[in-house]
Short mmCIF file of C-alpha atoms and ligand atoms in Angstrom, two decimals:
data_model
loop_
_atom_site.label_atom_id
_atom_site.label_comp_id
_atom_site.label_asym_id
_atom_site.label_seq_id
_atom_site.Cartn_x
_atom_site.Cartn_y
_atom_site.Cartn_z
CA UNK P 49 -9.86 -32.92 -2.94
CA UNK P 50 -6.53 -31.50 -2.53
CA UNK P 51 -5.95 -27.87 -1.28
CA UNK P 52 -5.05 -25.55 -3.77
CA UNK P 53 -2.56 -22.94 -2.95
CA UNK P 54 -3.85 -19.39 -2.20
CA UNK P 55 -3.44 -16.08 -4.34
CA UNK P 56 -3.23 -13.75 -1.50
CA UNK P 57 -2.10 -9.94 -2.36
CA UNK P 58 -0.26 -7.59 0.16
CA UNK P 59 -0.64 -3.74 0.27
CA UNK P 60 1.53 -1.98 2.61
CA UNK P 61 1.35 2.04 3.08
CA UNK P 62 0.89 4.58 5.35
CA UNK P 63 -2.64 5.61 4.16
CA UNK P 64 -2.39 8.77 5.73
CA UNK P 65 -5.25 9.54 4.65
CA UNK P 66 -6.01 6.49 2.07
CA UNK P 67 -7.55 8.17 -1.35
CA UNK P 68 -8.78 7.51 -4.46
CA UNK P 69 -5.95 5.88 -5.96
CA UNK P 70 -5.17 3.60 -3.20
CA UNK P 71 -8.61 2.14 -3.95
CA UNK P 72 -8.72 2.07 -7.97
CA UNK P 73 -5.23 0.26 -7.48
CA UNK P 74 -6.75 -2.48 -5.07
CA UNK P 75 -9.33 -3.00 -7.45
CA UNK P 76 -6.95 -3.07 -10.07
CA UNK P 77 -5.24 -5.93 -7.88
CA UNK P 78 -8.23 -7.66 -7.21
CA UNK P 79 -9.61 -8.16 -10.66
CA UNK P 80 -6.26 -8.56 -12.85
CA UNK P 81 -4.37 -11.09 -9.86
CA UNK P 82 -7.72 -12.79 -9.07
CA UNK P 83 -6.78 -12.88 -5.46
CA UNK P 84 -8.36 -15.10 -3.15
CA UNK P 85 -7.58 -12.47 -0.20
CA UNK P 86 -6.13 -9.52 -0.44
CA UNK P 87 -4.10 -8.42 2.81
CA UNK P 88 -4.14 -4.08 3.63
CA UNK P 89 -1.47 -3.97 5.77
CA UNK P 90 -1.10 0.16 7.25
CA UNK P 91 2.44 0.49 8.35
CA UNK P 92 3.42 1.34 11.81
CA UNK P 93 6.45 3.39 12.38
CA UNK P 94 7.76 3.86 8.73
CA UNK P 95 11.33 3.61 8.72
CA UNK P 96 11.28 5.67 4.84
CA UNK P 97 8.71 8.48 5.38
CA UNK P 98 10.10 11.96 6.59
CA UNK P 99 6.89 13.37 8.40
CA UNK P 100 5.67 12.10 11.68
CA UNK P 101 2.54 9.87 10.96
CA UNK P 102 -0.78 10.18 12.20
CA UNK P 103 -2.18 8.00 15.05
CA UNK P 104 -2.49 4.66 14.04
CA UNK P 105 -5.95 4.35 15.59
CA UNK P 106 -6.90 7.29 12.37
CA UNK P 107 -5.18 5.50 9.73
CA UNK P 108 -7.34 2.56 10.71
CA UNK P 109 -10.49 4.23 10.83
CA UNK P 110 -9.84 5.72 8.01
CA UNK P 111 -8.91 2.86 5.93
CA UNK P 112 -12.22 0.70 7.17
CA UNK P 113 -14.26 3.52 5.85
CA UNK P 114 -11.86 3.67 2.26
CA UNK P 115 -12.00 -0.09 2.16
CA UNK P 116 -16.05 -0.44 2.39
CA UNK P 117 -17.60 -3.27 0.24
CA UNK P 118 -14.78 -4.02 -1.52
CA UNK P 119 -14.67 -7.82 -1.74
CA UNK P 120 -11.57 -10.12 -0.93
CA UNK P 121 -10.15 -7.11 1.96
CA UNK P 122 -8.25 -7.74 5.10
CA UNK P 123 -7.18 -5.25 6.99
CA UNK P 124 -4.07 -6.41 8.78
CA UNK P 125 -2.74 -4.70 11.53
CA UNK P 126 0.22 -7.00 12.03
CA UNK P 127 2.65 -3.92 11.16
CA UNK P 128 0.71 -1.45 13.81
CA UNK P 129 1.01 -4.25 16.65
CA UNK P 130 4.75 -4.64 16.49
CA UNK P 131 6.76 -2.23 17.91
CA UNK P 132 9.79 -0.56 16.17
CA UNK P 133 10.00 0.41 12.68
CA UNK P 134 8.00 -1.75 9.94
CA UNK P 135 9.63 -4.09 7.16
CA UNK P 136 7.75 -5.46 4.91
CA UNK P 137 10.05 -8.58 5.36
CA UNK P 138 8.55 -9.32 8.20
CA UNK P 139 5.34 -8.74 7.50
CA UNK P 140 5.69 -11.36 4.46
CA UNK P 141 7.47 -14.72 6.54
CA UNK P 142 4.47 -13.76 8.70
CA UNK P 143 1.71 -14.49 6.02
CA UNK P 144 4.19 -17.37 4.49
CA UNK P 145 4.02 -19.29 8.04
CA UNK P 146 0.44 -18.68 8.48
CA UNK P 147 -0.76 -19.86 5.06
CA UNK P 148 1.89 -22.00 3.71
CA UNK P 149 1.86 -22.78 0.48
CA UNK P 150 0.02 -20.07 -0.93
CA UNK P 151 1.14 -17.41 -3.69
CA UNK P 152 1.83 -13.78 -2.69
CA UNK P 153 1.75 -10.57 -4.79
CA UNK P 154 2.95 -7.71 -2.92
CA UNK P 155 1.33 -4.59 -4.67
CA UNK P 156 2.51 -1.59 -4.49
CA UNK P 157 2.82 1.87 -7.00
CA UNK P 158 6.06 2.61 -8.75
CA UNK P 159 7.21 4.89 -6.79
CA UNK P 160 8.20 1.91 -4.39
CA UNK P 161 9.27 -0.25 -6.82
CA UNK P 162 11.99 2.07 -7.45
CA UNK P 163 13.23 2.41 -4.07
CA UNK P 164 13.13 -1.69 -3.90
CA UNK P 165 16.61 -1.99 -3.52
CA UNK P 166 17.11 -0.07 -0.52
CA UNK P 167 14.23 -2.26 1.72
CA UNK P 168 15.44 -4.73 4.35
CA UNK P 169 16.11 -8.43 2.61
CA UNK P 170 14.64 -7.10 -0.83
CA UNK P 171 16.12 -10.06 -2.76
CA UNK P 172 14.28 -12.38 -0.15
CA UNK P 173 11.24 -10.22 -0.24
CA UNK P 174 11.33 -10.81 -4.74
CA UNK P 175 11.93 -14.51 -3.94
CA UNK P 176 9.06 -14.91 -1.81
CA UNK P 177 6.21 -12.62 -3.79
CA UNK P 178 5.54 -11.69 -6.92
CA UNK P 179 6.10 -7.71 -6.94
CA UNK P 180 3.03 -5.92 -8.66
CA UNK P 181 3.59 -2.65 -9.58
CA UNK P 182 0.98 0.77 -10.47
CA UNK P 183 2.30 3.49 -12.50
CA UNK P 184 2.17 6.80 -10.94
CA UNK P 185 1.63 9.90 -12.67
CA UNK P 186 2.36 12.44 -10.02
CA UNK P 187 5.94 11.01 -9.59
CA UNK P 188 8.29 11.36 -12.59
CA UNK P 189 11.25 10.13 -10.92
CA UNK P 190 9.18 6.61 -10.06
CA UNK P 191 9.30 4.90 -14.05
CA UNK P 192 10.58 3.10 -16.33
CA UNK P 193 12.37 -0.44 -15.43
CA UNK P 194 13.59 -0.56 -11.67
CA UNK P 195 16.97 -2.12 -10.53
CA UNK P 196 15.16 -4.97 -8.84
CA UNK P 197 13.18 -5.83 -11.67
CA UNK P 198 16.60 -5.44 -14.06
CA UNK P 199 17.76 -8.37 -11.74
CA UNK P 200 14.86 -10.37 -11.49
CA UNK P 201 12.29 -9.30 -14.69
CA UNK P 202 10.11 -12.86 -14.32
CA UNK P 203 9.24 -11.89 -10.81
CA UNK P 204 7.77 -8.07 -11.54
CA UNK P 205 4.24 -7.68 -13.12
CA UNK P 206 2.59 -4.57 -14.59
CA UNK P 207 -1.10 -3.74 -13.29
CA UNK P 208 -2.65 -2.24 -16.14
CA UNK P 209 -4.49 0.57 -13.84
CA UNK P 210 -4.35 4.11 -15.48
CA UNK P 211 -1.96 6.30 -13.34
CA UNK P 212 -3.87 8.71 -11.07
CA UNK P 213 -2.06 11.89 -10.46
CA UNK P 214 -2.87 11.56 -6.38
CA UNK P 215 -0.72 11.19 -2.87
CA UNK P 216 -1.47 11.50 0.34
CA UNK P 217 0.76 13.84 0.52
CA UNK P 218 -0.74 16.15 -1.78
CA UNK P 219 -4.06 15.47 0.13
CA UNK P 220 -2.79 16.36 3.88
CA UNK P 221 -0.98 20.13 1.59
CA UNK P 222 -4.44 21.16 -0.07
CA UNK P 223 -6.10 20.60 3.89
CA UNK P 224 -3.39 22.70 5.67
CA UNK P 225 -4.52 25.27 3.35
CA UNK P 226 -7.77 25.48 3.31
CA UNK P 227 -8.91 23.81 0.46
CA UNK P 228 -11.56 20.47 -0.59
CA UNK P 229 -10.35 17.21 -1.24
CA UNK P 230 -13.83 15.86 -1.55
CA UNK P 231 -12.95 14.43 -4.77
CA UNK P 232 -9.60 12.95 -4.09
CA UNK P 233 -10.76 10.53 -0.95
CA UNK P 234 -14.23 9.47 0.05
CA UNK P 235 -17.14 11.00 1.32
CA UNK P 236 -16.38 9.08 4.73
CA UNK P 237 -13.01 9.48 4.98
CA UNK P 238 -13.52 13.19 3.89
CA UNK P 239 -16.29 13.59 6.81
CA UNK P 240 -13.70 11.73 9.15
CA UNK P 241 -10.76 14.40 8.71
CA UNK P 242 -13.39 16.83 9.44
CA UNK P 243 -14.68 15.57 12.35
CA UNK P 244 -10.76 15.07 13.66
CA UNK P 245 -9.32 18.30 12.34
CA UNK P 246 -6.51 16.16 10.82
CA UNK P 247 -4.03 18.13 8.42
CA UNK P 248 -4.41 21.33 9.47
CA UNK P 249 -0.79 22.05 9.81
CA UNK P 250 2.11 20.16 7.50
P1 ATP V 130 2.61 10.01 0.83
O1 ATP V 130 2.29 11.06 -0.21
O2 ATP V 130 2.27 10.38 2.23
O3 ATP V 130 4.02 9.47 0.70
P2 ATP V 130 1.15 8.04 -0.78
O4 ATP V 130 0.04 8.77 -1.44
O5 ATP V 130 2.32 7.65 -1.61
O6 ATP V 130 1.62 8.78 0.56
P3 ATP V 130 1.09 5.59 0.77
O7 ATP V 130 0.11 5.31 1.84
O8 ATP V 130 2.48 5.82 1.15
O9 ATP V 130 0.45 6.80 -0.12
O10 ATP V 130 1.02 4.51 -0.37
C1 ATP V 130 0.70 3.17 -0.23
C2 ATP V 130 0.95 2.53 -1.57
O11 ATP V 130 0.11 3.14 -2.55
C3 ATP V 130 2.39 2.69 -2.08
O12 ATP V 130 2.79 1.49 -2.69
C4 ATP V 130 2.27 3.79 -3.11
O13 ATP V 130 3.24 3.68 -4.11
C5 ATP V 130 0.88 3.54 -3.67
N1 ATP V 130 0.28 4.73 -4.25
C6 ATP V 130 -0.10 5.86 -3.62
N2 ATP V 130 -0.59 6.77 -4.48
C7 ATP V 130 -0.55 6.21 -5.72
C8 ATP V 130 -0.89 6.64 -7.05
N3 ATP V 130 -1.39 7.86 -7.30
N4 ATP V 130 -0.70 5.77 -8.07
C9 ATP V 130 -0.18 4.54 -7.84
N5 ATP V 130 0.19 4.07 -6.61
C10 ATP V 130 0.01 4.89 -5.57
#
């Protein structure tokens, strides 16, 4: 029997902390791309984000306790075990040598997508995955049709997720002042930040 080529999706990000929406978009991902493995990749030192990120070893915990029992998951830490900044680049000829042959979706929300042009090798990064994109409803400067999708439409797809008004950023604001966020991450994460007196200042 021959070996069939893999559907493996990628989902980069800070999670800082991961919430609600990171998840419903991952299991938008999972169900509409039928992936065979779906790769979480938390970013390392992000060369795009203006605040200073929290410690790696939180983002991690927190995203094990976000990613619980859903299916298909791999957290990989490739990104956080380099050093210097993170490019996705990278991080995608890494999962092309070690599964060749297999098909890659790089997921991300719109927001992204419309910054696509400004990432490292973004015409190579198109070429070698399909580019899956969430709307976001917090973010009206991230829609309509991006510049890298006005160059290459066959290679973007549309997850059909309903946009969740919801960042991280939004998150670590309503913490610094004093306020729940029980319903925008989960109960473990939530208990987590807690514990860690994370956000407390912006
Ligand atoms: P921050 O507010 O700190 O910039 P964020 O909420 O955008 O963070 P990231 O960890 O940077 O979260 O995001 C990882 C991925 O999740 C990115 O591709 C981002 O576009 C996507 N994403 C985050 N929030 C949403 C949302 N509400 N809807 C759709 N996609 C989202």
């Amino acid at each position: 029997m021959g070996l069939l080529p893999r559907r493996i999706g990628i989902f980069g990000g800070a999670f800082d902390p991961p919430h609600r929406a990171h998840r419903a978009l991952l299991e938008a991902a999972l169900t509409e791309l039928k992936l065979d493995a779906l790769h979480v990749v938390p970013t390392g030192q992000a060369w795009h984000k203006p605040h200073q990120l929290s410690a790696p070893a939180h983002r991690l915990a927190m995203l094990q306790l976000a990613l619980a029992e859903l299916p298909q998951i791999v957290v990989d830490t490739q990104e956080m075990d380099r050093t210097g900044p993170s490019y996705t680049i990278d991080t995608l000829r890494r999962i092309t040598v070690c599964v060749p042959g297999a098909d890659l979706f790089l997921i991300m929300g719109a927001d992204q997508a419309a910054a696509l042009t400004t990432w490292r090798a973004w015409q190579e990064i198109v070429q070698l995955a399909t580019i899956c994109v969430a709307d976001r409803a917090d973010l009206a400067s991230a829609t309509g049709v991006f510049d890298a999708e006005k160059m290459f439409p066959q290679r973007f797809f549309h997850l059909t997720m309903a946009p969740l008004r919801l960042s991280a950023t939004r998150i670590r604001s309503l913490i610094s002042h004093g306020q729940s966020v029980q319903t925008l991450v989960s109960e473990p994460v939530a208990r987590y930040i807690a514990a860690h007196h994370l956000y407390q200042t912006v």
